[in-house]
Short mmCIF file of N, CA and C in Angstrom, two decimals:
data_model
loop_
_atom_site.label_atom_id
_atom_site.label_comp_id
_atom_site.label_asym_id
_atom_site.label_seq_id
_atom_site.Cartn_x
_atom_site.Cartn_y
_atom_site.Cartn_z
N MET A 188 -16.12 36.13 10.36
CA MET A 188 -15.13 36.36 9.50
C MET A 188 -15.47 37.79 8.26
N SER A 189 -14.20 38.20 7.68
CA SER A 189 -14.71 39.10 7.19
C SER A 189 -15.01 39.08 5.83
N ALA A 190 -15.06 40.28 5.38
CA ALA A 190 -15.76 40.22 3.77
C ALA A 190 -14.63 39.39 2.86
N PRO A 191 -13.64 39.87 3.22
CA PRO A 191 -12.17 39.65 2.30
C PRO A 191 -11.88 38.12 2.19
N ALA A 192 -11.88 37.42 3.36
CA ALA A 192 -11.49 36.43 3.37
C ALA A 192 -12.08 35.22 2.86
N ILE A 193 -13.69 35.72 2.69
CA ILE A 193 -14.41 35.20 2.36
C ILE A 193 -14.90 34.75 0.74
N GLU A 194 -14.63 36.48 0.10
CA GLU A 194 -14.34 35.97 -1.23
C GLU A 194 -13.74 35.42 -1.49
N ALA A 195 -12.25 35.36 -0.76
CA ALA A 195 -11.58 34.26 -1.40
C ALA A 195 -11.96 33.29 -1.66
N THR A 196 -12.77 32.43 -0.56
CA THR A 196 -12.91 31.69 -0.52
C THR A 196 -13.73 30.94 -1.29
N MET A 197 -15.06 32.05 -1.45
CA MET A 197 -16.36 31.34 -2.23
C MET A 197 -16.06 32.57 -3.73
N PRO A 198 -16.50 32.50 -4.84
CA PRO A 198 -16.71 33.70 -6.03
C PRO A 198 -18.31 34.06 -5.50
N ALA A 199 -18.34 35.40 -5.86
CA ALA A 199 -19.35 36.20 -5.53
C ALA A 199 -20.01 35.73 -6.40
N SER A 200 -20.00 35.09 -7.21
CA SER A 200 -21.48 35.08 -8.95
C SER A 200 -20.93 33.40 -9.22
N ALA A 201 -22.41 32.98 -9.57
CA ALA A 201 -22.45 31.89 -10.37
C ALA A 201 -21.54 31.38 -11.84
N ALA A 202 -21.04 32.25 -12.40
CA ALA A 202 -20.06 32.31 -13.49
C ALA A 202 -18.70 32.16 -13.43
N GLN A 203 -18.30 32.64 -11.60
CA GLN A 203 -16.88 32.38 -11.14
C GLN A 203 -16.96 31.29 -11.33
N ILE A 204 -18.28 29.92 -10.54
CA ILE A 204 -18.31 28.83 -9.57
C ILE A 204 -17.68 27.78 -11.04
N TRP A 205 -18.60 28.14 -12.04
CA TRP A 205 -18.82 27.36 -12.87
C TRP A 205 -17.43 27.41 -14.37
N ALA A 206 -16.74 28.70 -13.83
CA ALA A 206 -15.79 29.20 -14.64
C ALA A 206 -14.35 28.23 -14.57
N ILE A 207 -13.43 28.00 -16.09
CA ILE A 207 -12.91 26.79 -15.64
C ILE A 207 -11.13 27.46 -15.96
N PRO A 208 -10.63 27.13 -15.10
CA PRO A 208 -9.45 27.92 -14.84
C PRO A 208 -8.49 27.98 -15.95
N ALA A 209 -7.94 28.46 -16.65
CA ALA A 209 -7.09 28.60 -18.16
C ALA A 209 -5.63 27.50 -17.42
N LEU A 210 -5.58 26.63 -18.25
CA LEU A 210 -4.62 25.20 -18.22
C LEU A 210 -3.26 25.75 -18.30
N PRO A 211 -2.14 25.47 -17.61
CA PRO A 211 -0.82 26.18 -18.07
C PRO A 211 -0.47 25.55 -19.03
N ALA A 212 0.58 25.99 -19.76
CA ALA A 212 1.15 25.51 -21.18
C ALA A 212 2.15 24.21 -20.89
N PRO A 213 2.40 23.33 -21.42
CA PRO A 213 2.99 22.56 -21.32
C PRO A 213 4.67 22.67 -21.42
N MET A 214 4.99 22.72 -20.36
CA MET A 214 7.11 22.53 -20.46
C MET A 214 7.49 21.42 -20.78
N ARG A 215 7.24 21.64 -22.07
CA ARG A 215 8.12 20.32 -23.11
C ARG A 215 10.33 21.10 -23.37
N GLU A 216 10.38 22.46 -23.21
CA GLU A 216 11.35 22.98 -23.75
C GLU A 216 12.47 22.35 -22.59
N SER A 217 11.80 22.39 -21.10
CA SER A 217 13.22 22.33 -20.31
C SER A 217 12.78 20.94 -19.71
N ALA A 218 13.88 20.26 -19.56
CA ALA A 218 14.19 18.82 -18.55
C ALA A 218 13.87 18.86 -16.73
N PRO A 219 12.77 18.10 -16.03
CA PRO A 219 12.88 18.46 -14.73
C PRO A 219 14.11 17.98 -14.17
N THR A 220 14.44 19.17 -13.37
CA THR A 220 15.40 19.02 -12.60
C THR A 220 16.00 17.98 -11.67
N GLY A 221 15.01 17.41 -11.10
CA GLY A 221 15.11 15.97 -10.86
C GLY A 221 14.94 14.59 -11.20
N SER A 222 15.48 14.79 -12.71
CA SER A 222 14.98 13.38 -13.79
C SER A 222 15.78 12.95 -13.41
N PRO A 223 15.41 11.19 -13.16
CA PRO A 223 16.44 10.17 -12.79
C PRO A 223 17.19 10.04 -14.19
N ALA A 224 16.62 10.27 -15.30
CA ALA A 224 17.87 10.00 -16.35
C ALA A 224 17.98 11.15 -17.41
N PRO A 225 18.72 11.73 -17.91
CA PRO A 225 18.74 12.73 -18.78
C PRO A 225 18.49 12.05 -20.42
N VAL A 226 17.60 13.34 -20.70
CA VAL A 226 17.17 13.32 -22.10
C VAL A 226 18.14 13.01 -23.30
N PRO A 227 17.91 11.39 -23.85
CA PRO A 227 19.01 11.67 -25.01
C PRO A 227 18.82 12.51 -25.93
N GLN A 228 19.95 12.95 -26.33
CA GLN A 228 19.97 14.02 -27.48
C GLN A 228 20.11 13.48 -28.98
N VAL A 229 18.86 14.00 -29.80
CA VAL A 229 18.88 13.58 -30.84
C VAL A 229 20.01 14.52 -31.90
N GLN A 230 21.08 13.28 -32.39
CA GLN A 230 21.90 13.84 -32.71
C GLN A 230 22.03 14.38 -34.35
N ALA A 231 22.83 15.73 -35.01
CA ALA A 231 22.03 16.49 -36.27
C ALA A 231 22.33 15.17 -37.51
N SER A 232 23.03 14.10 -37.33
CA SER A 232 23.24 12.74 -38.87
C SER A 232 22.04 12.34 -38.35
N SER A 233 21.25 12.08 -37.77
CA SER A 233 19.54 11.66 -37.91
C SER A 233 18.39 11.64 -38.20
N VAL A 234 18.41 13.10 -37.67
CA VAL A 234 17.66 13.89 -38.00
C VAL A 234 17.73 14.66 -39.66
N ALA A 235 16.42 13.67 -39.98
CA ALA A 235 16.02 14.10 -41.66
C ALA A 235 16.59 15.42 -42.08
N GLU A 236 17.46 15.12 -43.07
CA GLU A 236 17.88 16.09 -44.05
C GLU A 236 16.08 16.97 -44.65
N PRO A 237 16.32 17.98 -45.35
CA PRO A 237 15.01 18.40 -45.64
C PRO A 237 15.61 17.49 -47.71
N VAL A 238 13.67 16.82 -47.85
CA VAL A 238 14.01 16.20 -49.47
C VAL A 238 13.99 16.86 -50.21
N ALA A 239 13.97 18.48 -50.47
CA ALA A 239 14.32 18.76 -51.90
C ALA A 239 15.20 18.54 -52.49
N GLY A 240 14.57 18.14 -53.84
CA GLY A 240 16.53 17.56 -54.66
C GLY A 240 16.28 16.36 -54.75
N LEU A 241 15.52 15.76 -53.76
CA LEU A 241 15.96 13.63 -53.35
C LEU A 241 14.51 13.19 -55.09
N SER A 242 14.90 12.06 -55.35
CA SER A 242 14.50 11.74 -56.47
C SER A 242 13.05 11.06 -55.40
N ALA A 243 12.66 9.95 -56.14
CA ALA A 243 11.55 9.62 -55.49
C ALA A 243 11.97 8.19 -55.31
N LYS A 244 13.27 7.39 -55.70
CA LYS A 244 13.01 6.22 -55.53
C LYS A 244 14.31 6.19 -54.38
N GLU A 245 14.99 7.50 -53.71
CA GLU A 245 15.80 7.92 -52.76
C GLU A 245 15.03 7.92 -51.78
N LEU A 246 13.86 8.72 -51.41
CA LEU A 246 12.70 8.65 -50.72
C LEU A 246 12.17 7.37 -50.09
N ALA A 247 11.92 6.50 -51.41
CA ALA A 247 11.38 5.55 -50.67
C ALA A 247 12.38 4.81 -50.22
N GLN A 248 13.31 4.55 -50.45
CA GLN A 248 14.90 3.75 -49.59
C GLN A 248 15.01 4.33 -48.42
N ARG A 249 14.68 5.78 -48.03
CA ARG A 249 14.41 6.14 -47.02
C ARG A 249 13.35 5.81 -45.65
N LEU A 250 12.40 6.10 -46.83
CA LEU A 250 11.12 5.71 -45.98
C LEU A 250 11.41 3.90 -45.33
N ILE A 251 11.80 2.71 -46.43
CA ILE A 251 11.88 1.40 -46.23
C ILE A 251 12.44 1.57 -45.16
N ALA A 252 13.88 2.41 -44.89
CA ALA A 252 15.13 2.14 -43.39
C ALA A 252 14.16 2.62 -42.67
N ALA A 253 13.46 3.69 -42.87
CA ALA A 253 12.57 4.23 -41.39
C ALA A 253 11.64 3.25 -41.17
N HIS A 254 11.01 2.53 -41.78
CA HIS A 254 10.13 1.25 -41.41
C HIS A 254 10.70 -0.28 -40.94
N GLN A 255 12.31 -0.20 -41.39
CA GLN A 255 12.86 -1.46 -40.96
C GLN A 255 13.47 -0.66 -39.37
N ARG A 256 14.07 0.07 -39.15
CA ARG A 256 14.29 0.97 -38.44
C ARG A 256 12.99 0.73 -37.06
N THR A 257 11.84 1.37 -37.60
CA THR A 257 10.89 1.49 -36.68
C THR A 257 10.82 -0.33 -36.27
N ALA A 258 10.43 -1.01 -37.11
CA ALA A 258 10.24 -2.58 -36.53
C ALA A 258 11.41 -3.34 -35.59
N GLU A 259 12.72 -2.59 -35.60
CA GLU A 259 13.41 -2.76 -34.81
C GLU A 259 12.85 -2.18 -33.46
N LEU A 260 13.19 -1.27 -33.98
CA LEU A 260 12.61 -0.51 -32.10
C LEU A 260 11.66 -1.02 -31.49
N GLU A 261 10.52 -1.09 -32.14
CA GLU A 261 9.22 -2.20 -31.50
C GLU A 261 9.95 -3.52 -31.21
N GLU A 262 10.53 -4.08 -32.30
CA GLU A 262 10.94 -5.43 -31.37
C GLU A 262 11.55 -4.96 -29.58
N GLN A 263 12.55 -4.11 -29.65
CA GLN A 263 13.35 -4.31 -28.50
C GLN A 263 12.28 -3.13 -27.39
N LEU A 264 11.49 -2.90 -27.84
CA LEU A 264 10.02 -2.68 -26.85
C LEU A 264 8.78 -3.10 -26.33
N ALA A 265 9.60 -4.55 -27.00
CA ALA A 265 8.43 -5.39 -26.69
C ALA A 265 9.14 -6.42 -25.54
N ALA A 266 10.57 -6.60 -26.08
CA ALA A 266 11.42 -7.10 -25.08
C ALA A 266 11.92 -6.70 -23.54
N ALA A 267 11.57 -5.26 -23.78
CA ALA A 267 11.78 -4.58 -22.44
C ALA A 267 10.66 -4.78 -21.67
N VAL A 268 8.99 -4.61 -22.36
CA VAL A 268 8.16 -4.23 -21.87
C VAL A 268 7.85 -6.57 -21.32
N ALA A 269 8.51 -7.47 -21.96
CA ALA A 269 8.21 -8.38 -21.24
C ALA A 269 9.47 -8.84 -20.22
N ALA A 270 10.11 -8.35 -20.18
CA ALA A 270 11.40 -8.63 -19.83
C ALA A 270 10.61 -7.75 -17.88
N ARG A 271 10.17 -6.16 -18.47
CA ARG A 271 9.50 -5.73 -17.37
C ARG A 271 8.65 -6.27 -16.29
N ASP A 272 7.30 -7.19 -17.23
CA ASP A 272 6.52 -8.02 -16.38
C ASP A 272 6.89 -9.16 -16.17
N ALA A 273 8.18 -9.94 -16.42
CA ALA A 273 8.47 -10.83 -15.60
C ALA A 273 8.62 -10.51 -14.17
N ALA A 274 10.22 -9.50 -14.12
CA ALA A 274 10.57 -9.12 -13.19
C ALA A 274 9.34 -8.42 -12.20
N GLU A 275 8.20 -7.94 -12.47
CA GLU A 275 7.15 -7.27 -11.52
C GLU A 275 6.61 -8.75 -11.27
N HIS A 276 6.16 -9.84 -12.06
CA HIS A 276 6.02 -11.08 -11.57
C HIS A 276 6.18 -11.65 -10.09
N GLU A 277 8.34 -11.88 -11.26
CA GLU A 277 9.01 -12.17 -9.73
C GLU A 277 9.32 -11.42 -8.83
N ALA A 278 8.96 -10.27 -9.05
CA ALA A 278 9.00 -9.06 -7.60
C ALA A 278 7.28 -9.49 -6.46
N ALA A 279 5.72 -9.78 -7.41
CA ALA A 279 5.15 -10.27 -6.69
C ALA A 279 5.44 -11.90 -5.77
N GLN A 280 6.13 -12.50 -6.81
CA GLN A 280 6.30 -13.76 -5.84
C GLN A 280 7.10 -13.86 -4.48
N LEU A 281 7.90 -13.23 -5.01
CA LEU A 281 9.00 -12.73 -3.62
C LEU A 281 8.75 -11.91 -2.41
N GLU A 282 7.38 -11.28 -3.08
CA GLU A 282 6.68 -10.39 -1.25
C GLU A 282 5.65 -11.51 -1.12
N ASP A 283 5.00 -12.20 -1.58
CA ASP A 283 4.42 -13.54 -0.90
C ASP A 283 4.69 -14.08 -0.61
N ARG A 284 6.26 -15.04 -0.18
CA ARG A 284 7.24 -15.50 0.01
C ARG A 284 8.07 -14.69 1.62
N ASN A 285 7.66 -13.82 1.05
CA ASN A 285 8.32 -12.63 2.39
C ASN A 285 7.42 -13.08 3.23
N ARG A 286 6.09 -12.66 2.72
CA ARG A 286 4.73 -12.74 3.88
C ARG A 286 4.84 -13.87 4.36
N GLU A 287 4.86 -15.12 3.76
CA GLU A 287 4.76 -16.34 4.22
C GLU A 287 6.11 -16.48 5.15
N LEU A 288 7.11 -16.15 4.95
CA LEU A 288 8.46 -16.58 5.71
C LEU A 288 8.63 -15.46 7.20
N ALA A 289 7.97 -14.59 6.94
CA ALA A 289 7.47 -13.56 7.28
C ALA A 289 6.64 -13.98 9.20
N SER A 290 5.46 -14.88 8.57
CA SER A 290 4.20 -15.41 9.60
C SER A 290 5.06 -16.56 10.04
N ASP A 291 5.78 -17.21 9.65
CA ASP A 291 5.88 -18.40 9.91
C ASP A 291 7.00 -18.03 11.13
N LEU A 292 7.80 -17.27 10.84
CA LEU A 292 9.16 -16.17 12.12
C LEU A 292 7.95 -16.25 12.87
N ASP A 293 6.51 -15.14 13.17
CA ASP A 293 6.19 -15.09 14.05
C ASP A 293 4.92 -16.53 14.71
N ASN A 294 5.19 -17.29 14.12
CA ASN A 294 4.74 -18.26 14.48
C ASN A 294 5.15 -18.83 15.51
N ALA A 295 6.93 -19.51 15.35
CA ALA A 295 7.95 -19.75 15.71
C ALA A 295 7.90 -19.38 16.90
N LEU A 296 8.14 -17.64 16.92
CA LEU A 296 8.59 -16.81 17.78
C LEU A 296 7.80 -17.48 19.11
N ASP A 297 6.32 -16.89 18.43
CA ASP A 297 5.39 -17.41 20.00
C ASP A 297 5.13 -18.82 20.26
N GLN A 298 5.78 -19.76 19.60
CA GLN A 298 5.90 -20.52 20.30
C GLN A 298 7.35 -20.86 21.52
N LEU A 299 8.13 -21.06 20.67
CA LEU A 299 9.57 -20.16 21.82
C LEU A 299 9.02 -18.93 22.87
N ALA A 300 8.15 -18.20 22.94
CA ALA A 300 7.91 -17.67 23.93
C ALA A 300 7.57 -18.50 25.29
N GLY A 301 6.52 -18.85 24.25
CA GLY A 301 5.88 -20.41 25.16
C GLY A 301 5.98 -21.20 26.09
N HIS A 302 7.19 -21.50 25.34
CA HIS A 302 7.75 -23.05 25.93
C HIS A 302 8.85 -21.93 26.86
N ALA A 303 9.63 -20.55 26.73
CA ALA A 303 10.61 -20.22 27.69
C ALA A 303 9.57 -19.87 29.21
N LEU A 304 7.79 -19.44 28.91
CA LEU A 304 7.50 -19.49 29.71
C LEU A 304 6.95 -20.33 30.32
N HIS A 305 7.26 -21.67 30.05
CA HIS A 305 6.91 -22.64 30.73
C HIS A 305 7.78 -23.19 31.33
N ALA A 306 9.06 -23.13 30.54
CA ALA A 306 9.91 -23.08 31.39
C ALA A 306 10.69 -22.75 32.78
N GLU A 307 10.42 -20.98 32.57
CA GLU A 307 10.57 -20.08 33.96
C GLU A 307 9.28 -20.79 34.84
N GLN A 308 8.36 -21.29 34.42
CA GLN A 308 7.46 -21.56 35.51
C GLN A 308 7.44 -22.49 36.04
N GLU A 309 8.22 -23.67 35.11
CA GLU A 309 8.68 -24.57 36.22
C GLU A 309 9.69 -24.32 36.81
N ARG A 310 10.48 -23.76 36.44
CA ARG A 310 12.22 -23.44 37.02
C ARG A 310 11.66 -22.78 38.99
N LEU A 311 10.50 -21.72 39.23
CA LEU A 311 10.00 -20.90 39.43
C LEU A 311 9.15 -21.92 40.58
N ILE A 312 8.62 -23.09 39.99
CA ILE A 312 7.85 -24.07 41.13
C ILE A 312 8.96 -24.65 41.76
N ARG A 313 9.19 -25.05 43.07
CA ARG A 313 9.57 -25.72 43.74
C ARG A 313 9.00 -27.60 43.83
N THR A 314 9.59 -28.38 44.02
CA THR A 314 8.98 -29.21 44.32
C THR A 314 9.93 -30.10 45.30
N PRO A 315 8.45 -30.24 46.44
CA PRO A 315 9.11 -30.97 47.74
C PRO A 315 9.91 -31.90 47.29
N ALA A 316 10.98 -32.20 48.82
CA ALA A 316 11.69 -34.04 48.26
C ALA A 316 11.01 -34.83 48.71
N TRP A 317 9.89 -34.51 49.35
CA TRP A 317 8.58 -35.74 49.48
C TRP A 317 7.77 -35.46 49.92
N SER A 318 6.82 -35.76 49.37
CA SER A 318 4.87 -35.62 49.75
C SER A 318 4.05 -36.79 49.52
N PRO A 319 3.24 -36.36 49.81
CA PRO A 319 2.23 -38.06 49.82
C PRO A 319 1.78 -37.88 48.00
N TRP A 320 1.74 -36.75 47.76
CA TRP A 320 0.68 -36.82 46.38
C TRP A 320 2.28 -36.98 45.82
N THR A 321 3.35 -36.39 45.60
CA THR A 321 4.51 -36.98 44.63
C THR A 321 5.08 -38.30 44.59
N ALA A 322 5.09 -39.02 46.24
CA ALA A 322 5.42 -40.72 46.46
C ALA A 322 4.11 -41.52 45.66
N SER A 323 2.67 -40.78 45.61
CA SER A 323 1.44 -41.99 44.83
C SER A 323 1.42 -41.66 43.93
N THR A 324 1.64 -40.66 43.00
CA THR A 324 1.46 -40.68 41.97
C THR A 324 1.81 -41.65 41.16
N ASP A 325 2.85 -42.79 41.46
CA ASP A 325 3.27 -43.84 40.39
C ASP A 325 2.62 -45.20 40.77
N ARG A 326 1.43 -44.92 42.00
CA ARG A 326 1.05 -46.11 42.70
C ARG A 326 -0.84 -45.94 42.65
N GLU A 327 -0.91 -45.49 41.44
CA GLU A 327 -2.85 -45.77 40.58
C GLU A 327 -3.62 -45.47 42.03
N GLY A 328 -2.73 -43.21 42.57
CA GLY A 328 -3.73 -43.39 43.68
C GLY A 328 -3.41 -43.29 45.19
N TYR A 329 -3.80 -43.09 45.85
CA TYR A 329 -3.15 -42.75 47.57
C TYR A 329 -3.43 -44.47 47.49
N ASP A 330 -2.13 -44.45 48.89
CA ASP A 330 -2.55 -45.08 49.55
C ASP A 330 -2.42 -44.99 51.09
N ARG A 331 -3.59 -45.57 51.28
CA ARG A 331 -4.30 -45.84 52.83
C ARG A 331 -4.01 -46.47 53.73
#
């Protein structure tokens, strides 16, 4: 190997070995290109207005309204989480049932293959029209 190739894969000093690379800056400004759902835009009316010039009573009313909205959103979140958990539980049950049905189908196919093989073997083996063996099997043994 050449020296530049080795230096590219291995640091020259111990300080470079333990150096922590800088983390990239978070990309919060742009949405990912392959995002499944668009990010909801906040309307200007829902953004808090400057509080300059508002009385304490108005600020208290806004705070109460914000807490009520927060409580409503928490209830909606709890309902959505419960629905998701129920759906995951049902999906797990369906996967188990699907696995059981696949096993039953495999067993049934194995049995059918065995029956088909047996029927094919019986079809291929020709029984003679008359023989001492077939004539004597119903009389408890051979006749002398």
